[in-house]
mmCIF file of C-alpha atoms and ligand atoms in Angstrom:
data_model
loop_
_atom_site.group_PDB
_atom_site.id
_atom_site.type_symbol
_atom_site.label_atom_id
_atom_site.label_comp_id
_atom_site.label_asym_id
_atom_site.label_seq_id
_atom_site.Cartn_x
_atom_site.Cartn_y
_atom_site.Cartn_z
ATOM 1 C CA MET A 1 6.206 5.790 2.565
ATOM 2 C CA ASN A 2 7.737 2.522 0.926
ATOM 3 C CA ILE A 3 8.791 2.529 -2.451
ATOM 4 C CA ILE A 4 10.650 0.441 -4.844
ATOM 5 C CA LEU A 5 13.176 1.750 -7.438
ATOM 6 C CA PHE A 6 13.171 -1.014 -10.272
ATOM 7 C CA GLY A 7 15.073 -1.244 -13.524
ATOM 8 C CA PRO A 8 17.459 -3.427 -15.406
ATOM 9 C CA PRO A 9 21.131 -3.471 -14.372
ATOM 10 C CA GLY A 10 22.855 -0.139 -14.948
ATOM 11 C CA ALA A 11 19.644 1.833 -15.046
ATOM 12 C CA GLY A 12 20.877 4.239 -12.496
ATOM 13 C CA LYS A 13 19.063 2.982 -9.482
ATOM 14 C CA GLY A 14 21.853 3.275 -7.193
ATOM 15 C CA THR A 15 22.505 6.960 -8.254
ATOM 16 C CA GLN A 16 18.995 7.907 -8.040
ATOM 17 C CA SER A 17 18.488 6.456 -4.751
ATOM 18 C CA GLN A 18 21.437 8.271 -2.991
ATOM 19 C CA GLN A 19 19.427 11.475 -3.806
ATOM 20 C CA LEU A 20 16.015 10.053 -3.024
ATOM 21 C CA LYS A 21 16.845 8.705 0.402
ATOM 22 C CA GLU A 22 18.398 11.964 1.414
ATOM 23 C CA LYS A 23 15.368 14.059 0.182
ATOM 24 C CA TYR A 24 12.723 11.842 1.645
ATOM 25 C CA GLY A 25 14.606 10.421 4.701
ATOM 26 C CA LEU A 26 14.140 6.891 3.820
ATOM 27 C CA ILE A 27 15.973 3.851 4.943
ATOM 28 C CA TYR A 28 17.812 2.724 1.811
ATOM 29 C CA LEU A 29 17.960 -1.040 1.184
ATOM 30 C CA SER A 30 19.984 -2.280 -1.736
ATOM 31 C CA THR A 31 20.421 -6.018 -1.651
ATOM 32 C CA GLY A 32 23.345 -5.579 -4.337
ATOM 33 C CA ASP A 33 25.174 -3.363 -1.760
ATOM 34 C CA ILE A 34 24.345 -5.397 1.227
ATOM 35 C CA LEU A 35 25.624 -8.575 -0.782
ATOM 36 C CA ARG A 36 28.702 -6.754 -1.625
ATOM 37 C CA GLU A 37 29.295 -5.917 2.176
ATOM 38 C CA GLU A 38 28.886 -9.436 2.932
ATOM 39 C CA MET A 39 31.438 -10.516 0.422
ATOM 40 C CA ALA A 40 34.044 -7.856 1.664
ATOM 41 C CA ALA A 41 33.651 -8.995 5.169
ATOM 42 C CA GLU A 42 33.742 -12.698 3.919
ATOM 43 C CA THR A 43 30.757 -13.712 6.002
ATOM 44 C CA GLU A 44 29.109 -17.127 5.372
ATOM 45 C CA ILE A 45 26.641 -15.399 2.967
ATOM 46 C CA GLY A 46 29.329 -13.488 1.510
ATOM 47 C CA LYS A 47 31.124 -16.765 0.552
ATOM 48 C CA LYS A 48 28.102 -18.404 -0.680
ATOM 49 C CA VAL A 49 27.171 -15.729 -3.216
ATOM 50 C CA LYS A 50 30.498 -14.649 -4.375
ATOM 51 C CA ASP A 51 30.612 -16.942 -7.458
ATOM 52 C CA ILE A 52 27.045 -16.318 -8.464
ATOM 53 C CA ILE A 53 27.488 -12.615 -8.286
ATOM 54 C CA SER A 54 30.680 -12.494 -10.079
ATOM 55 C CA LYS A 55 29.026 -14.557 -13.053
ATOM 56 C CA GLY A 56 26.102 -12.282 -13.273
ATOM 57 C CA GLY A 57 23.600 -14.864 -11.877
ATOM 58 C CA LEU A 58 20.741 -14.103 -9.375
ATOM 59 C CA VAL A 59 21.406 -14.941 -5.621
ATOM 60 C CA SER A 60 18.667 -17.461 -4.107
ATOM 61 C CA ASP A 61 15.215 -15.757 -3.084
ATOM 62 C CA GLU A 62 15.865 -17.282 0.544
ATOM 63 C CA ILE A 63 19.062 -15.221 1.102
ATOM 64 C CA VAL A 64 17.893 -12.073 -0.118
ATOM 65 C CA VAL A 65 14.419 -12.181 1.431
ATOM 66 C CA SER A 66 15.857 -13.099 4.927
ATOM 67 C CA ILE A 67 18.346 -10.020 4.438
ATOM 68 C CA ILE A 68 15.482 -7.837 3.636
ATOM 69 C CA LYS A 69 13.265 -9.182 6.553
ATOM 70 C CA GLY A 70 16.029 -8.715 9.049
ATOM 71 C CA ARG A 71 16.513 -4.986 7.903
ATOM 72 C CA VAL A 72 12.925 -3.940 7.801
ATOM 73 C CA GLY A 73 12.142 -5.633 11.041
ATOM 74 C CA THR A 74 15.020 -3.689 12.784
ATOM 75 C CA ASN A 75 13.960 -0.100 11.218
ATOM 76 C CA LEU A 76 10.443 -0.133 11.920
ATOM 77 C CA GLN A 77 10.594 3.584 13.491
ATOM 78 C CA SER A 78 11.592 4.797 10.219
ATOM 79 C CA THR A 79 9.687 7.294 7.864
ATOM 80 C CA GLY A 80 9.785 4.450 5.124
ATOM 81 C CA PHE A 81 11.810 2.390 3.071
ATOM 82 C CA LEU A 82 13.481 2.534 -0.404
ATOM 83 C CA PHE A 83 14.219 -0.717 -1.991
ATOM 84 C CA ASP A 84 16.846 -0.983 -4.838
ATOM 85 C CA GLY A 85 17.426 -4.067 -6.834
ATOM 86 C CA PHE A 86 14.789 -6.030 -4.704
ATOM 87 C CA PRO A 87 12.406 -7.578 -5.593
ATOM 88 C CA ARG A 88 14.080 -9.301 -8.440
ATOM 89 C CA THR A 89 11.735 -12.261 -8.914
ATOM 90 C CA VAL A 90 8.056 -12.757 -8.760
ATOM 91 C CA ARG A 91 8.769 -14.941 -5.800
ATOM 92 C CA GLN A 92 10.498 -12.143 -4.061
ATOM 93 C CA ALA A 93 7.847 -9.788 -4.600
ATOM 94 C CA GLU A 94 5.414 -12.324 -3.243
ATOM 95 C CA MET A 95 7.323 -12.811 -0.164
ATOM 96 C CA LEU A 96 8.045 -8.847 0.377
ATOM 97 C CA ASP A 97 4.115 -8.447 0.320
ATOM 98 C CA GLU A 98 4.202 -10.866 3.233
ATOM 99 C CA ILE A 99 7.036 -9.240 5.041
ATOM 100 C CA MET A 100 5.235 -5.936 4.745
ATOM 101 C CA LYS A 101 1.819 -7.421 5.732
ATOM 102 C CA ALA A 102 3.338 -8.910 8.643
ATOM 103 C CA PHE A 103 4.744 -5.452 9.984
ATOM 104 C CA SER A 104 1.613 -3.759 8.893
ATOM 105 C CA LEU A 105 3.245 -1.820 6.022
ATOM 106 C CA LYS A 106 2.665 -1.646 2.265
ATOM 107 C CA ILE A 107 4.538 -0.789 -0.792
ATOM 108 C CA ASN A 108 3.175 2.573 -2.064
ATOM 109 C CA ALA A 109 4.635 2.677 -5.403
ATOM 110 C CA VAL A 110 7.091 1.158 -7.768
ATOM 111 C CA TYR A 111 9.124 3.345 -9.909
ATOM 112 C CA SER A 112 10.499 1.585 -13.126
ATOM 113 C CA LEU A 113 13.516 3.526 -14.934
ATOM 114 C CA GLU A 114 13.311 2.679 -18.501
ATOM 115 C CA VAL A 115 16.534 2.617 -20.455
ATOM 116 C CA PRO A 116 17.358 0.672 -23.806
ATOM 117 C CA GLU A 117 19.581 -2.247 -23.474
ATOM 118 C CA GLU A 118 22.420 -0.769 -25.825
ATOM 119 C CA ILE A 119 22.678 2.284 -23.623
ATOM 120 C CA LEU A 120 22.811 0.048 -20.544
ATOM 121 C CA ILE A 121 25.719 -2.211 -21.677
ATOM 122 C CA ASN A 122 27.819 0.752 -22.447
ATOM 123 C CA ARG A 123 27.054 2.435 -19.101
ATOM 124 C CA MET A 124 28.102 -0.764 -17.368
ATOM 125 C CA LEU A 125 31.422 -1.298 -19.220
ATOM 126 C CA GLU A 126 32.253 2.441 -18.680
ATOM 127 C CA ARG A 127 31.321 1.883 -14.830
ATOM 128 C CA GLY A 128 33.601 -1.246 -14.907
ATOM 129 C CA LYS A 129 36.599 0.754 -15.563
ATOM 130 C CA THR A 130 36.430 2.311 -12.176
ATOM 131 C CA SER A 131 33.697 0.383 -10.023
ATOM 132 C CA GLY A 132 35.967 -2.550 -9.133
ATOM 133 C CA ARG A 133 33.003 -4.804 -9.384
ATOM 134 C CA ALA A 134 33.676 -8.244 -10.513
ATOM 135 C CA ASP A 135 30.454 -8.419 -12.526
ATOM 136 C CA ASP A 136 30.947 -5.179 -14.575
ATOM 137 C CA ASN A 137 32.605 -7.209 -17.399
ATOM 138 C CA ILE A 138 31.147 -8.100 -20.713
ATOM 139 C CA ASP A 139 30.314 -11.863 -20.009
ATOM 140 C CA SER A 140 28.814 -11.049 -16.667
ATOM 141 C CA ILE A 141 26.793 -8.201 -18.010
ATOM 142 C CA LYS A 142 25.239 -10.309 -20.686
ATOM 143 C CA HIS A 143 24.439 -12.788 -18.183
ATOM 144 C CA ARG A 144 22.776 -10.365 -16.012
ATOM 145 C CA PHE A 145 20.484 -9.221 -18.853
ATOM 146 C CA VAL A 146 19.560 -12.848 -19.413
ATOM 147 C CA GLU A 147 18.465 -13.238 -15.912
ATOM 148 C CA TYR A 148 16.918 -9.940 -16.013
ATOM 149 C CA ASN A 149 14.769 -10.721 -19.051
ATOM 150 C CA ALA A 150 13.940 -14.270 -17.794
ATOM 151 C CA LYS A 151 13.285 -13.465 -14.015
ATOM 152 C CA THR A 152 13.080 -9.906 -13.170
ATOM 153 C CA ARG A 153 11.091 -8.485 -15.996
ATOM 154 C CA PRO A 154 7.908 -10.387 -15.041
ATOM 155 C CA VAL A 155 7.990 -8.399 -11.817
ATOM 156 C CA LEU A 156 6.834 -5.449 -13.725
ATOM 157 C CA ASP A 157 3.606 -7.174 -14.573
ATOM 158 C CA TYR A 158 3.069 -8.150 -10.921
ATOM 159 C CA TYR A 159 2.973 -4.504 -9.869
ATOM 160 C CA LYS A 160 1.155 -3.299 -13.001
ATOM 161 C CA LYS A 161 -1.738 -5.624 -12.116
ATOM 162 C CA ARG A 162 -1.697 -3.927 -8.594
ATOM 163 C CA GLY A 163 -1.753 -0.461 -10.436
ATOM 164 C CA ASN A 164 0.982 1.042 -8.570
ATOM 165 C CA LEU A 165 3.884 0.748 -11.284
ATOM 166 C CA VAL A 166 4.973 4.062 -12.651
ATOM 167 C CA GLY A 167 7.375 4.294 -15.480
ATOM 168 C CA ILE A 168 10.215 6.933 -15.582
ATOM 169 C CA ASN A 169 12.331 7.642 -18.567
ATOM 170 C CA GLY A 170 15.868 6.675 -17.389
ATOM 171 C CA VAL A 171 17.761 8.358 -20.337
ATOM 172 C CA GLY A 172 18.895 11.924 -19.968
ATOM 173 C CA GLU A 173 20.542 14.048 -17.154
ATOM 174 C CA ILE A 174 20.911 12.596 -13.636
ATOM 175 C CA SER A 175 19.168 15.823 -12.355
ATOM 176 C CA GLU A 176 16.452 15.707 -14.825
ATOM 177 C CA ILE A 177 15.602 12.015 -13.968
ATOM 178 C CA PHE A 178 15.520 12.875 -10.375
ATOM 179 C CA ASN A 179 13.247 15.647 -10.729
ATOM 180 C CA ASN A 180 10.785 13.269 -12.738
ATOM 181 C CA LEU A 181 11.122 10.950 -9.966
ATOM 182 C CA CYS A 182 10.270 13.477 -7.315
ATOM 183 C CA LYS A 183 7.399 14.715 -9.333
ATOM 184 C CA GLU A 184 5.953 11.306 -9.026
ATOM 185 C CA ILE A 185 6.796 10.728 -5.457
ATOM 186 C CA ASP A 186 5.250 14.036 -4.547
ATOM 187 C CA LYS A 187 1.923 12.744 -5.786
ATOM 188 C CA LEU A 188 1.765 9.996 -2.944
HETATM 189 P P1 LIG B 201 23.043 -4.741 -8.143
HETATM 190 O O1 LIG B 201 24.082 -4.122 -7.302
HETATM 191 O O2 LIG B 201 21.637 -4.392 -7.775
HETATM 192 O O3 LIG B 201 23.360 -4.699 -9.588
HETATM 193 O O4 LIG B 201 23.241 -6.432 -7.789
HETATM 194 C C1 LIG B 201 24.391 -7.220 -7.989
HETATM 195 C C2 LIG B 201 24.255 -8.491 -7.907
HETATM 196 O O5 LIG B 201 23.972 -8.936 -6.816
HETATM 197 C C3 LIG B 201 23.181 -9.073 -8.886
HETATM 198 O O6 LIG B 201 23.582 -9.219 -10.322
HETATM 199 C C4 LIG B 201 22.749 -10.316 -8.217
HETATM 200 O O7 LIG B 201 23.908 -11.301 -8.577
HETATM 201 C C5 LIG B 201 22.896 -10.063 -6.811
HETATM 202 N N1 LIG B 201 21.538 -9.685 -6.351
HETATM 203 C C6 LIG B 201 21.393 -8.190 -5.906
HETATM 204 N N2 LIG B 201 20.227 -8.235 -5.419
HETATM 205 C C7 LIG B 201 19.456 -9.344 -5.803
HETATM 206 C C8 LIG B 201 18.075 -9.992 -5.462
HETATM 207 N N3 LIG B 201 17.121 -9.116 -5.267
HETATM 208 N N4 LIG B 201 17.998 -11.245 -5.895
HETATM 209 C C9 LIG B 201 18.923 -12.035 -6.317
HETATM 210 N N5 LIG B 201 20.187 -11.393 -6.561
HETATM 211 C C10 LIG B 201 20.494 -10.165 -6.323
#
């Protein structure tokens, strides 16, 4: 079972993923988390992406795709993958298809957490007080939404055309949203 948790910045993908990966025993692949690890370890990739991430821009497709390809390839024995924050462009979605095909796998479903933008901005500013993330400030947040609307939102259409997109209301109690996600996943 390979699933994608999709949604705008601050939609709660990370929070829900923590519970989902436990419940379904999935390998969790968050490109945001992996890139933050690369930055913390000051690797070549980390140095390359640091400025882009702090300003709220998107890292190049080549970098994130090569990270995902490596992680999928080294975890082929797993029950499945949970992708969070990837794919974020149509090109990444196409390349993910190629990767999955190469390993005889497929994406079973894409769950899109739906939350209005005003709520998201407040959530992220609140998170910024404790997250220590360089991109949880108002200027970077605004830029992340510009990037989301221009480059990431079209990914929804990509999966809608495939018929494997499921919308989930992302406003409400964390546990309620989790239960709604589980109800959908259990249909697979
Ligand atoms: P996230 O933790 O998912 O909010 O990601 C934090 C930041 O990492 C994003 O604002 C981007 O700068 C970068 N990033 C994470 N995932 C991707 C991706 N799939 N493609 C491009 N940039 C990404």
